[in-house]
């Protein structure tokens, strides 16, 4: 049995969301969920103040009774607590898997850089709000229970990481940016104009010159520009990869949607899940 602590480092979820996810978990053998009360707090945009979100994350991560910390929802806010959190993580935190995506990529990146635990790009409880979101939530629940069929198949032998494109761009040049040398980097985006995607790739590829390659996930809900941009997302990715000498390795099955697949970070997470 793996006991899973759930906290909200960015935006909150509702008790109703938690109840629906808990109901789904009853059908998955070997997984027990514990929603921290902080998941339901609200302070403006955030699931409580920075101090409350930090305290809840530390409480979950440093508790040896748990084997995984599952982030409740993205949105925005994780970056505001990561640098304060990392020095306060103890021995128990190193034994945890950490699961999330989107804005919680800041935490996954910081943990991966510090070599703490096993960061994993994965659907979150908040995905229950999407139409058909039960499938996404169940994918992570089954992964936690030992079923690896929901993992992104990957490009072969190279270990991988996965990020929201904007989150990765904001990480570049900060103390949270991990060394991605030799890894395949998968990126996805949502609700960004194509010209913005182009600008993000301009920035990100300048920081990824030693990676094994880049794979492009899905771009969801792309707004229409006042004039056609003239290039689609794959042409944009290929262009900036070619300019930066990064192998473009095709599409990846990740995105802000119910089909979002699971990507354990690097070799460390691969060993942790075995």
PDB file of N, CA, C and O in Angstrom, residues 89-160:
ATOM      1  N   UNK A  89      13.850  20.319   3.368  1.00  0.00           N
ATOM      2  CA  UNK A  89      13.449  18.944   3.104  1.00  0.00           C
ATOM      3  C   UNK A  89      14.453  17.980   3.735  1.00  0.00           C
ATOM      4  O   UNK A  89      15.663  18.104   3.539  1.00  0.00           O
ATOM      5  N   UNK A  90      13.928  17.024   4.500  1.00  0.00           N
ATOM      6  CA  UNK A  90      14.776  16.089   5.227  1.00  0.00           C
ATOM      7  C   UNK A  90      14.886  14.740   4.554  1.00  0.00           C
ATOM      8  O   UNK A  90      14.544  14.563   3.378  1.00  0.00           O
ATOM      9  N   UNK A  91      15.330  13.765   5.317  1.00  0.00           N
ATOM     10  CA  UNK A  91      15.595  12.432   4.780  1.00  0.00           C
ATOM     11  C   UNK A  91      14.337  11.786   4.210  1.00  0.00           C
ATOM     12  O   UNK A  91      14.375  11.137   3.167  1.00  0.00           O
ATOM     13  N   UNK A  92      13.210  11.959   4.882  1.00  0.00           N
ATOM     14  CA  UNK A  92      11.970  11.343   4.404  1.00  0.00           C
ATOM     15  C   UNK A  92      11.569  11.876   3.030  1.00  0.00           C
ATOM     16  O   UNK A  92      11.021  11.142   2.205  1.00  0.00           O
ATOM     17  N   UNK A  93      11.862  13.151   2.777  1.00  0.00           N
ATOM     18  CA  UNK A  93      11.505  13.758   1.493  1.00  0.00           C
ATOM     19  C   UNK A  93      12.236  13.103   0.335  1.00  0.00           C
ATOM     20  O   UNK A  93      11.732  13.066  -0.791  1.00  0.00           O
ATOM     21  N   UNK A  94      13.417  12.582   0.604  1.00  0.00           N
ATOM     22  CA  UNK A  94      14.202  11.970  -0.465  1.00  0.00           C
ATOM     23  C   UNK A  94      13.616  10.646  -0.922  1.00  0.00           C
ATOM     24  O   UNK A  94      13.952  10.163  -2.002  1.00  0.00           O
ATOM     25  N   UNK A  95      12.739  10.052  -0.116  1.00  0.00           N
ATOM     26  CA  UNK A  95      12.145   8.772  -0.473  1.00  0.00           C
ATOM     27  C   UNK A  95      10.816   8.919  -1.198  1.00  0.00           C
ATOM     28  O   UNK A  95      10.198   7.922  -1.574  1.00  0.00           O
ATOM     29  N   UNK A  96      10.363  10.156  -1.399  1.00  0.00           N
ATOM     30  CA  UNK A  96       9.050  10.395  -1.996  1.00  0.00           C
ATOM     31  C   UNK A  96       9.125  10.500  -3.519  1.00  0.00           C
ATOM     32  O   UNK A  96      10.131  10.937  -4.082  1.00  0.00           O
ATOM     33  N   UNK A  97       8.036  10.117  -4.173  1.00  0.00           N
ATOM     34  CA  UNK A  97       7.790  10.546  -5.546  1.00  0.00           C
ATOM     35  C   UNK A  97       6.959  11.825  -5.481  1.00  0.00           C
ATOM     36  O   UNK A  97       6.157  12.011  -4.555  1.00  0.00           O
ATOM     37  N   UNK A  98       7.173  12.725  -6.440  1.00  0.00           N
ATOM     38  CA  UNK A  98       6.447  13.999  -6.496  1.00  0.00           C
ATOM     39  C   UNK A  98       5.786  14.098  -7.857  1.00  0.00           C
ATOM     40  O   UNK A  98       6.473  14.043  -8.887  1.00  0.00           O
ATOM     41  N   UNK A  99       4.468  14.259  -7.878  1.00  0.00           N
ATOM     42  CA  UNK A  99       3.728  14.163  -9.125  1.00  0.00           C
ATOM     43  C   UNK A  99       2.912  15.418  -9.404  1.00  0.00           C
ATOM     44  O   UNK A  99       2.184  15.907  -8.528  1.00  0.00           O
ATOM     45  N   UNK A 100       3.024  15.931 -10.631  1.00  0.00           N
ATOM     46  CA  UNK A 100       2.260  17.079 -11.070  1.00  0.00           C
ATOM     47  C   UNK A 100       2.721  17.515 -12.443  1.00  0.00           C
ATOM     48  O   UNK A 100       3.561  16.864 -13.078  1.00  0.00           O
ATOM     49  N   UNK A 101       2.191  18.634 -12.909  1.00  0.00           N
ATOM     50  CA  UNK A 101       2.638  19.208 -14.182  1.00  0.00           C
ATOM     51  C   UNK A 101       2.232  20.672 -14.197  1.00  0.00           C
ATOM     52  O   UNK A 101       1.835  21.235 -13.174  1.00  0.00           O
ATOM     53  N   UNK A 102       2.390  21.324 -15.332  1.00  0.00           N
ATOM     54  CA  UNK A 102       2.039  22.725 -15.486  1.00  0.00           C
ATOM     55  C   UNK A 102       2.860  23.572 -14.518  1.00  0.00           C
ATOM     56  O   UNK A 102       4.072  23.440 -14.442  1.00  0.00           O
ATOM     57  N   UNK A 103       2.214  24.440 -13.734  1.00  0.00           N
ATOM     58  CA  UNK A 103       2.927  25.320 -12.816  1.00  0.00           C
ATOM     59  C   UNK A 103       3.738  24.562 -11.777  1.00  0.00           C
ATOM     60  O   UNK A 103       4.768  25.055 -11.313  1.00  0.00           O
ATOM     61  N   UNK A 104       3.310  23.355 -11.406  1.00  0.00           N
ATOM     62  CA  UNK A 104       4.077  22.600 -10.408  1.00  0.00           C
ATOM     63  C   UNK A 104       5.394  22.088 -10.981  1.00  0.00           C
ATOM     64  O   UNK A 104       6.206  21.510 -10.253  1.00  0.00           O
ATOM     65  N   UNK A 105       5.629  22.333 -12.269  1.00  0.00           N
ATOM     66  CA  UNK A 105       6.934  22.045 -12.859  1.00  0.00           C
ATOM     67  C   UNK A 105       8.068  22.801 -12.183  1.00  0.00           C
ATOM     68  O   UNK A 105       9.212  22.363 -12.206  1.00  0.00           O
ATOM     69  N   UNK A 106       7.760  23.955 -11.565  1.00  0.00           N
ATOM     70  CA  UNK A 106       8.799  24.659 -10.805  1.00  0.00           C
ATOM     71  C   UNK A 106       9.304  23.789  -9.658  1.00  0.00           C
ATOM     72  O   UNK A 106      10.510  23.716  -9.395  1.00  0.00           O
ATOM     73  N   UNK A 107       8.379  23.146  -8.960  1.00  0.00           N
ATOM     74  CA  UNK A 107       8.769  22.253  -7.877  1.00  0.00           C
ATOM     75  C   UNK A 107       9.494  21.019  -8.409  1.00  0.00           C
ATOM     76  O   UNK A 107      10.510  20.598  -7.862  1.00  0.00           O
ATOM     77  N   UNK A 108       8.967  20.432  -9.476  1.00  0.00           N
ATOM     78  CA  UNK A 108       9.618  19.256 -10.051  1.00  0.00           C
ATOM     79  C   UNK A 108      11.042  19.591 -10.475  1.00  0.00           C
ATOM     80  O   UNK A 108      11.975  18.810 -10.249  1.00  0.00           O
ATOM     81  N   UNK A 109      11.231  20.765 -11.095  1.00  0.00           N
ATOM     82  CA  UNK A 109      12.567  21.173 -11.535  1.00  0.00           C
ATOM     83  C   UNK A 109      13.505  21.369 -10.355  1.00  0.00           C
ATOM     84  O   UNK A 109      14.658  20.917 -10.369  1.00  0.00           O
ATOM     85  N   UNK A 110      13.037  22.087  -9.319  1.00  0.00           N
ATOM     86  CA  UNK A 110      13.869  22.324  -8.162  1.00  0.00           C
ATOM     87  C   UNK A 110      14.258  21.042  -7.457  1.00  0.00           C
ATOM     88  O   UNK A 110      15.408  20.865  -7.036  1.00  0.00           O
ATOM     89  N   UNK A 111      13.308  20.129  -7.327  1.00  0.00           N
ATOM     90  CA  UNK A 111      13.597  18.841  -6.709  1.00  0.00           C
ATOM     91  C   UNK A 111      14.589  18.045  -7.544  1.00  0.00           C
ATOM     92  O   UNK A 111      15.509  17.411  -7.008  1.00  0.00           O
ATOM     93  N   UNK A 112      14.411  18.074  -8.859  1.00  0.00           N
ATOM     94  CA  UNK A 112      15.327  17.330  -9.728  1.00  0.00           C
ATOM     95  C   UNK A 112      16.736  17.915  -9.669  1.00  0.00           C
ATOM     96  O   UNK A 112      17.724  17.180  -9.606  1.00  0.00           O
ATOM     97  N   UNK A 113      16.826  19.235  -9.656  1.00  0.00           N
ATOM     98  CA  UNK A 113      18.134  19.871  -9.556  1.00  0.00           C
ATOM     99  C   UNK A 113      18.820  19.491  -8.250  1.00  0.00           C
ATOM    100  O   UNK A 113      20.039  19.235  -8.219  1.00  0.00           O
ATOM    101  N   UNK A 114      18.057  19.444  -7.162  1.00  0.00           N
ATOM    102  CA  UNK A 114      18.614  19.132  -5.838  1.00  0.00           C
ATOM    103  C   UNK A 114      18.757  17.629  -5.611  1.00  0.00           C
ATOM    104  O   UNK A 114      19.257  17.229  -4.543  1.00  0.00           O
ATOM    105  N   UNK A 115      18.315  16.824  -6.572  1.00  0.00           N
ATOM    106  CA  UNK A 115      18.368  15.372  -6.458  1.00  0.00           C
ATOM    107  C   UNK A 115      17.617  14.893  -5.216  1.00  0.00           C
ATOM    108  O   UNK A 115      18.102  14.080  -4.431  1.00  0.00           O
ATOM    109  N   UNK A 116      16.411  15.429  -5.046  1.00  0.00           N
ATOM    110  CA  UNK A 116      15.541  15.050  -3.938  1.00  0.00           C
ATOM    111  C   UNK A 116      14.352  14.279  -4.495  1.00  0.00           C
ATOM    112  O   UNK A 116      13.582  14.794  -5.304  1.00  0.00           O
ATOM    113  N   UNK A 117      14.206  13.043  -4.067  1.00  0.00           N
ATOM    114  CA  UNK A 117      13.060  12.250  -4.458  1.00  0.00           C
ATOM    115  C   UNK A 117      13.013  11.940  -5.940  1.00  0.00           C
ATOM    116  O   UNK A 117      14.022  12.003  -6.648  1.00  0.00           O
ATOM    117  N   UNK A 118      11.803  11.617  -6.408  1.00  0.00           N
ATOM    118  CA  UNK A 118      11.592  11.213  -7.793  1.00  0.00           C
ATOM    119  C   UNK A 118      10.509  12.074  -8.421  1.00  0.00           C
ATOM    120  O   UNK A 118       9.312  11.793  -8.280  1.00  0.00           O
ATOM    121  N   UNK A 119      10.877  13.164  -9.110  1.00  0.00           N
ATOM    122  CA  UNK A 119       9.877  14.017  -9.768  1.00  0.00           C
ATOM    123  C   UNK A 119       9.230  13.308 -10.965  1.00  0.00           C
ATOM    124  O   UNK A 119       9.912  12.619 -11.734  1.00  0.00           O
ATOM    125  N   UNK A 120       7.933  13.504 -11.122  1.00  0.00           N
ATOM    126  CA  UNK A 120       7.184  12.832 -12.184  1.00  0.00           C
ATOM    127  C   UNK A 120       6.146  13.801 -12.764  1.00  0.00           C
ATOM    128  O   UNK A 120       5.325  14.345 -12.028  1.00  0.00           O
ATOM    129  N   UNK A 121       6.213  14.015 -14.077  1.00  0.00           N
ATOM    130  CA  UNK A 121       5.157  14.750 -14.790  1.00  0.00           C
ATOM    131  C   UNK A 121       3.951  13.833 -14.873  1.00  0.00           C
ATOM    132  O   UNK A 121       4.031  12.726 -15.445  1.00  0.00           O
ATOM    133  N   UNK A 122       2.810  14.271 -14.303  1.00  0.00           N
ATOM    134  CA  UNK A 122       1.638  13.389 -14.271  1.00  0.00           C
ATOM    135  C   UNK A 122       0.372  14.213 -14.062  1.00  0.00           C
ATOM    136  O   UNK A 122       0.407  15.290 -13.457  1.00  0.00           O
ATOM    137  N   UNK A 123      -0.784  13.702 -14.538  1.00  0.00           N
ATOM    138  CA  UNK A 123      -2.052  14.368 -14.256  1.00  0.00           C
ATOM    139  C   UNK A 123      -2.279  14.544 -12.763  1.00  0.00           C
ATOM    140  O   UNK A 123      -1.771  13.772 -11.941  1.00  0.00           O
ATOM    141  N   UNK A 124      -3.066  15.560 -12.401  1.00  0.00           N
ATOM    142  CA  UNK A 124      -3.286  15.938 -11.011  1.00  0.00           C
ATOM    143  C   UNK A 124      -4.762  15.795 -10.634  1.00  0.00           C
ATOM    144  O   UNK A 124      -5.627  15.708 -11.508  1.00  0.00           O
ATOM    145  N   UNK A 125      -5.074  15.785  -9.334  1.00  0.00           N
ATOM    146  CA  UNK A 125      -6.474  15.713  -8.917  1.00  0.00           C
ATOM    147  C   UNK A 125      -7.358  16.777  -9.562  1.00  0.00           C
ATOM    148  O   UNK A 125      -8.526  16.514  -9.885  1.00  0.00           O
ATOM    149  N   UNK A 126      -6.840  17.998  -9.755  1.00  0.00           N
ATOM    150  CA  UNK A 126      -7.619  19.065 -10.368  1.00  0.00           C
ATOM    151  C   UNK A 126      -8.095  18.753 -11.767  1.00  0.00           C
ATOM    152  O   UNK A 126      -9.046  19.378 -12.263  1.00  0.00           O
ATOM    153  N   UNK A 127      -7.482  17.768 -12.434  1.00  0.00           N
ATOM    154  CA  UNK A 127      -7.930  17.381 -13.768  1.00  0.00           C
ATOM    155  C   UNK A 127      -9.315  16.737 -13.752  1.00  0.00           C
ATOM    156  O   UNK A 127      -9.928  16.569 -14.809  1.00  0.00           O
ATOM    157  N   UNK A 128      -9.805  16.404 -12.559  1.00  0.00           N
ATOM    158  CA  UNK A 128     -11.150  15.840 -12.459  1.00  0.00           C
ATOM    159  C   UNK A 128     -12.190  16.821 -12.989  1.00  0.00           C
ATOM    160  O   UNK A 128     -13.299  16.435 -13.373  1.00  0.00           O
ATOM    161  N   UNK A 129     -11.853  18.128 -13.044  1.00  0.00           N
ATOM    162  CA  UNK A 129     -12.788  19.137 -13.528  1.00  0.00           C
ATOM    163  C   UNK A 129     -12.941  19.135 -15.039  1.00  0.00           C
ATOM    164  O   UNK A 129     -13.889  19.717 -15.572  1.00  0.00           O
ATOM    165  N   UNK A 130     -12.022  18.524 -15.746  1.00  0.00           N
ATOM    166  CA  UNK A 130     -12.103  18.495 -17.203  1.00  0.00           C
ATOM    167  C   UNK A 130     -13.192  17.509 -17.638  1.00  0.00           C
ATOM    168  O   UNK A 130     -13.458  16.520 -16.945  1.00  0.00           O
ATOM    169  N   UNK A 131     -13.786  17.731 -18.799  1.00  0.00           N
ATOM    170  CA  UNK A 131     -14.702  16.747 -19.365  1.00  0.00           C
ATOM    171  C   UNK A 131     -13.929  15.460 -19.634  1.00  0.00           C
ATOM    172  O   UNK A 131     -12.918  15.480 -20.336  1.00  0.00           O
ATOM    173  N   UNK A 132     -14.364  14.383 -19.055  1.00  0.00           N
ATOM    174  CA  UNK A 132     -13.640  13.123 -19.193  1.00  0.00           C
ATOM    175  C   UNK A 132     -12.390  13.044 -18.334  1.00  0.00           C
ATOM    176  O   UNK A 132     -11.554  12.152 -18.526  1.00  0.00           O
ATOM    177  N   UNK A 133     -12.255  13.954 -17.360  1.00  0.00           N
ATOM    178  CA  UNK A 133     -11.045  14.017 -16.554  1.00  0.00           C
ATOM    179  C   UNK A 133     -10.800  12.819 -15.669  1.00  0.00           C
ATOM    180  O   UNK A 133      -9.674  12.624 -15.185  1.00  0.00           O
ATOM    181  N   UNK A 134     -11.812  12.001 -15.474  1.00  0.00           N
ATOM    182  CA  UNK A 134     -11.612  10.785 -14.669  1.00  0.00           C
ATOM    183  C   UNK A 134     -10.503   9.915 -15.253  1.00  0.00           C
ATOM    184  O   UNK A 134      -9.733   9.299 -14.508  1.00  0.00           O
ATOM    185  N   UNK A 135     -10.402   9.881 -16.575  1.00  0.00           N
ATOM    186  CA  UNK A 135      -9.379   9.051 -17.219  1.00  0.00           C
ATOM    187  C   UNK A 135      -7.978   9.538 -16.869  1.00  0.00           C
ATOM    188  O   UNK A 135      -7.063   8.735 -16.634  1.00  0.00           O
ATOM    189  N   UNK A 136      -7.803  10.864 -16.845  1.00  0.00           N
ATOM    190  CA  UNK A 136      -6.495  11.421 -16.505  1.00  0.00           C
ATOM    191  C   UNK A 136      -6.129  11.114 -15.053  1.00  0.00           C
ATOM    192  O   UNK A 136      -5.001  10.701 -14.744  1.00  0.00           O
ATOM    193  N   UNK A 137      -7.077  11.336 -14.147  1.00  0.00           N
ATOM    194  CA  UNK A 137      -6.817  11.084 -12.730  1.00  0.00           C
ATOM    195  C   UNK A 137      -6.525   9.608 -12.490  1.00  0.00           C
ATOM    196  O   UNK A 137      -5.596   9.250 -11.754  1.00  0.00           O
ATOM    197  N   UNK A 138      -7.300   8.738 -13.117  1.00  0.00           N
ATOM    198  CA  UNK A 138      -7.071   7.301 -12.959  1.00  0.00           C
ATOM    199  C   UNK A 138      -5.701   6.885 -13.492  1.00  0.00           C
ATOM    200  O   UNK A 138      -5.079   5.956 -12.950  1.00  0.00           O
ATOM    201  N   UNK A 139      -5.226   7.561 -14.531  1.00  0.00           N
ATOM    202  CA  UNK A 139      -3.906   7.226 -15.067  1.00  0.00           C
ATOM    203  C   UNK A 139      -2.840   7.382 -13.985  1.00  0.00           C
ATOM    204  O   UNK A 139      -1.967   6.514 -13.827  1.00  0.00           O
ATOM    205  N   UNK A 140      -2.902   8.479 -13.241  1.00  0.00           N
ATOM    206  CA  UNK A 140      -1.932   8.683 -12.167  1.00  0.00           C
ATOM    207  C   UNK A 140      -2.181   7.733 -11.006  1.00  0.00           C
ATOM    208  O   UNK A 140      -1.232   7.183 -10.425  1.00  0.00           O
ATOM    209  N   UNK A 141      -3.436   7.509 -10.656  1.00  0.00           N
ATOM    210  CA  UNK A 141      -3.729   6.579  -9.568  1.00  0.00           C
ATOM    211  C   UNK A 141      -3.197   5.183  -9.880  1.00  0.00           C
ATOM    212  O   UNK A 141      -2.598   4.523  -9.020  1.00  0.00           O
ATOM    213  N   UNK A 142      -3.403   4.730 -11.096  1.00  0.00           N
ATOM    214  CA  UNK A 142      -2.887   3.407 -11.472  1.00  0.00           C
ATOM    215  C   UNK A 142      -1.357   3.390 -11.464  1.00  0.00           C
ATOM    216  O   UNK A 142      -0.741   2.389 -11.065  1.00  0.00           O
ATOM    217  N   UNK A 143      -0.746   4.494 -11.890  1.00  0.00           N
ATOM    218  CA  UNK A 143       0.725   4.564 -11.846  1.00  0.00           C
ATOM    219  C   UNK A 143       1.219   4.444 -10.410  1.00  0.00           C
ATOM    220  O   UNK A 143       2.170   3.715 -10.126  1.00  0.00           O
ATOM    221  N   UNK A 144       0.563   5.144  -9.514  1.00  0.00           N
ATOM    222  CA  UNK A 144       0.932   5.060  -8.105  1.00  0.00           C
ATOM    223  C   UNK A 144       0.766   3.636  -7.576  1.00  0.00           C
ATOM    224  O   UNK A 144       1.519   3.196  -6.692  1.00  0.00           O
ATOM    225  N   UNK A 145      -0.199   2.907  -8.119  1.00  0.00           N
ATOM    226  CA  UNK A 145      -0.418   1.527  -7.714  1.00  0.00           C
ATOM    227  C   UNK A 145       0.481   0.526  -8.407  1.00  0.00           C
ATOM    228  O   UNK A 145       0.390  -0.683  -8.146  1.00  0.00           O
ATOM    229  N   UNK A 146       1.370   1.017  -9.305  1.00  0.00           N
ATOM    230  CA  UNK A 146       2.345   0.132  -9.942  1.00  0.00           C
ATOM    231  C   UNK A 146       2.106  -0.167 -11.399  1.00  0.00           C
ATOM    232  O   UNK A 146       2.910  -0.870 -12.029  1.00  0.00           O
ATOM    233  N   UNK A 147       1.054   0.361 -11.988  1.00  0.00           N
ATOM    234  CA  UNK A 147       0.739   0.125 -13.399  1.00  0.00           C
ATOM    235  C   UNK A 147       1.409   1.199 -14.242  1.00  0.00           C
ATOM    236  O   UNK A 147       1.045   2.373 -14.168  1.00  0.00           O
ATOM    237  N   UNK A 148       2.376   0.819 -15.063  1.00  0.00           N
ATOM    238  CA  UNK A 148       3.146   1.776 -15.859  1.00  0.00           C
ATOM    239  C   UNK A 148       2.603   1.986 -17.271  1.00  0.00           C
ATOM    240  O   UNK A 148       3.241   2.653 -18.096  1.00  0.00           O
ATOM    241  N   UNK A 149       1.433   1.450 -17.569  1.00  0.00           N
ATOM    242  CA  UNK A 149       0.913   1.550 -18.933  1.00  0.00           C
ATOM    243  C   UNK A 149       0.547   2.977 -19.317  1.00  0.00           C
ATOM    244  O   UNK A 149       0.414   3.288 -20.503  1.00  0.00           O
ATOM    245  N   UNK A 150       0.388   3.873 -18.343  1.00  0.00           N
ATOM    246  CA  UNK A 150       0.052   5.255 -18.641  1.00  0.00           C
ATOM    247  C   UNK A 150       1.236   6.151 -18.917  1.00  0.00           C
ATOM    248  O   UNK A 150       1.066   7.361 -19.116  1.00  0.00           O
ATOM    249  N   UNK A 151       2.434   5.578 -18.953  1.00  0.00           N
ATOM    250  CA  UNK A 151       3.616   6.401 -19.213  1.00  0.00           C
ATOM    251  C   UNK A 151       3.747   6.757 -20.688  1.00  0.00           C
ATOM    252  O   UNK A 151       3.397   5.966 -21.572  1.00  0.00           O
ATOM    253  N   UNK A 152       4.253   7.948 -20.948  1.00  0.00           N
ATOM    254  CA  UNK A 152       4.582   8.368 -22.312  1.00  0.00           C
ATOM    255  C   UNK A 152       5.651   7.419 -22.841  1.00  0.00           C
ATOM    256  O   UNK A 152       6.634   7.153 -22.149  1.00  0.00           O
ATOM    257  N   UNK A 153       5.464   6.851 -24.049  1.00  0.00           N
ATOM    258  CA  UNK A 153       6.375   5.801 -24.506  1.00  0.00           C
ATOM    259  C   UNK A 153       7.806   6.249 -24.725  1.00  0.00           C
ATOM    260  O   UNK A 153       8.728   5.443 -24.664  1.00  0.00           O
ATOM    261  N   UNK A 154       8.025   7.549 -24.974  1.00  0.00           N
ATOM    262  CA  UNK A 154       9.394   8.042 -25.058  1.00  0.00           C
ATOM    263  C   UNK A 154      10.089   7.683 -26.358  1.00  0.00           C
ATOM    264  O   UNK A 154       9.608   6.888 -27.158  1.00  0.00           O
ATOM    265  N   UNK A 155      11.272   8.280 -26.574  1.00  0.00           N
ATOM    266  CA  UNK A 155      11.993   8.116 -27.835  1.00  0.00           C
ATOM    267  C   UNK A 155      12.978   6.969 -27.853  1.00  0.00           C
ATOM    268  O   UNK A 155      13.749   6.837 -28.789  1.00  0.00           O
ATOM    269  N   UNK A 156      13.015   6.160 -26.797  1.00  0.00           N
ATOM    270  CA  UNK A 156      13.986   5.077 -26.782  1.00  0.00           C
ATOM    271  C   UNK A 156      14.795   5.065 -25.516  1.00  0.00           C
ATOM    272  O   UNK A 156      14.261   5.162 -24.411  1.00  0.00           O
ATOM    273  N   UNK A 157      16.115   4.975 -25.668  1.00  0.00           N
ATOM    274  CA  UNK A 157      16.976   4.744 -24.520  1.00  0.00           C
ATOM    275  C   UNK A 157      17.180   5.971 -23.646  1.00  0.00           C
ATOM    276  O   UNK A 157      17.524   5.845 -22.477  1.00  0.00           O
ATOM    277  N   UNK A 158      16.991   7.156 -24.174  1.00  0.00           N
ATOM    278  CA  UNK A 158      17.306   8.365 -23.415  1.00  0.00           C
ATOM    279  C   UNK A 158      16.262   8.649 -22.342  1.00  0.00           C
ATOM    280  O   UNK A 158      15.063   8.632 -22.618  1.00  0.00           O
ATOM    281  N   UNK A 159      16.693   8.927 -21.130  1.00  0.00           N
ATOM    282  CA  UNK A 159      15.748   9.395 -20.114  1.00  0.00           C
ATOM    283  C   UNK A 159      15.204  10.757 -20.500  1.00  0.00           C
ATOM    284  O   UNK A 159      15.808  11.483 -21.296  1.00  0.00           O
ATOM    285  N   UNK A 160      14.050  11.117 -19.911  1.00  0.00           N
ATOM    286  CA  UNK A 160      13.349  12.323 -20.347  1.00  0.00           C
ATOM    287  C   UNK A 160      12.903  13.163 -19.160  1.00  0.00           C
ATOM    288  O   UNK A 160      12.900  12.723 -18.012  1.00  0.00           O
TER     289      UNK A 160
END
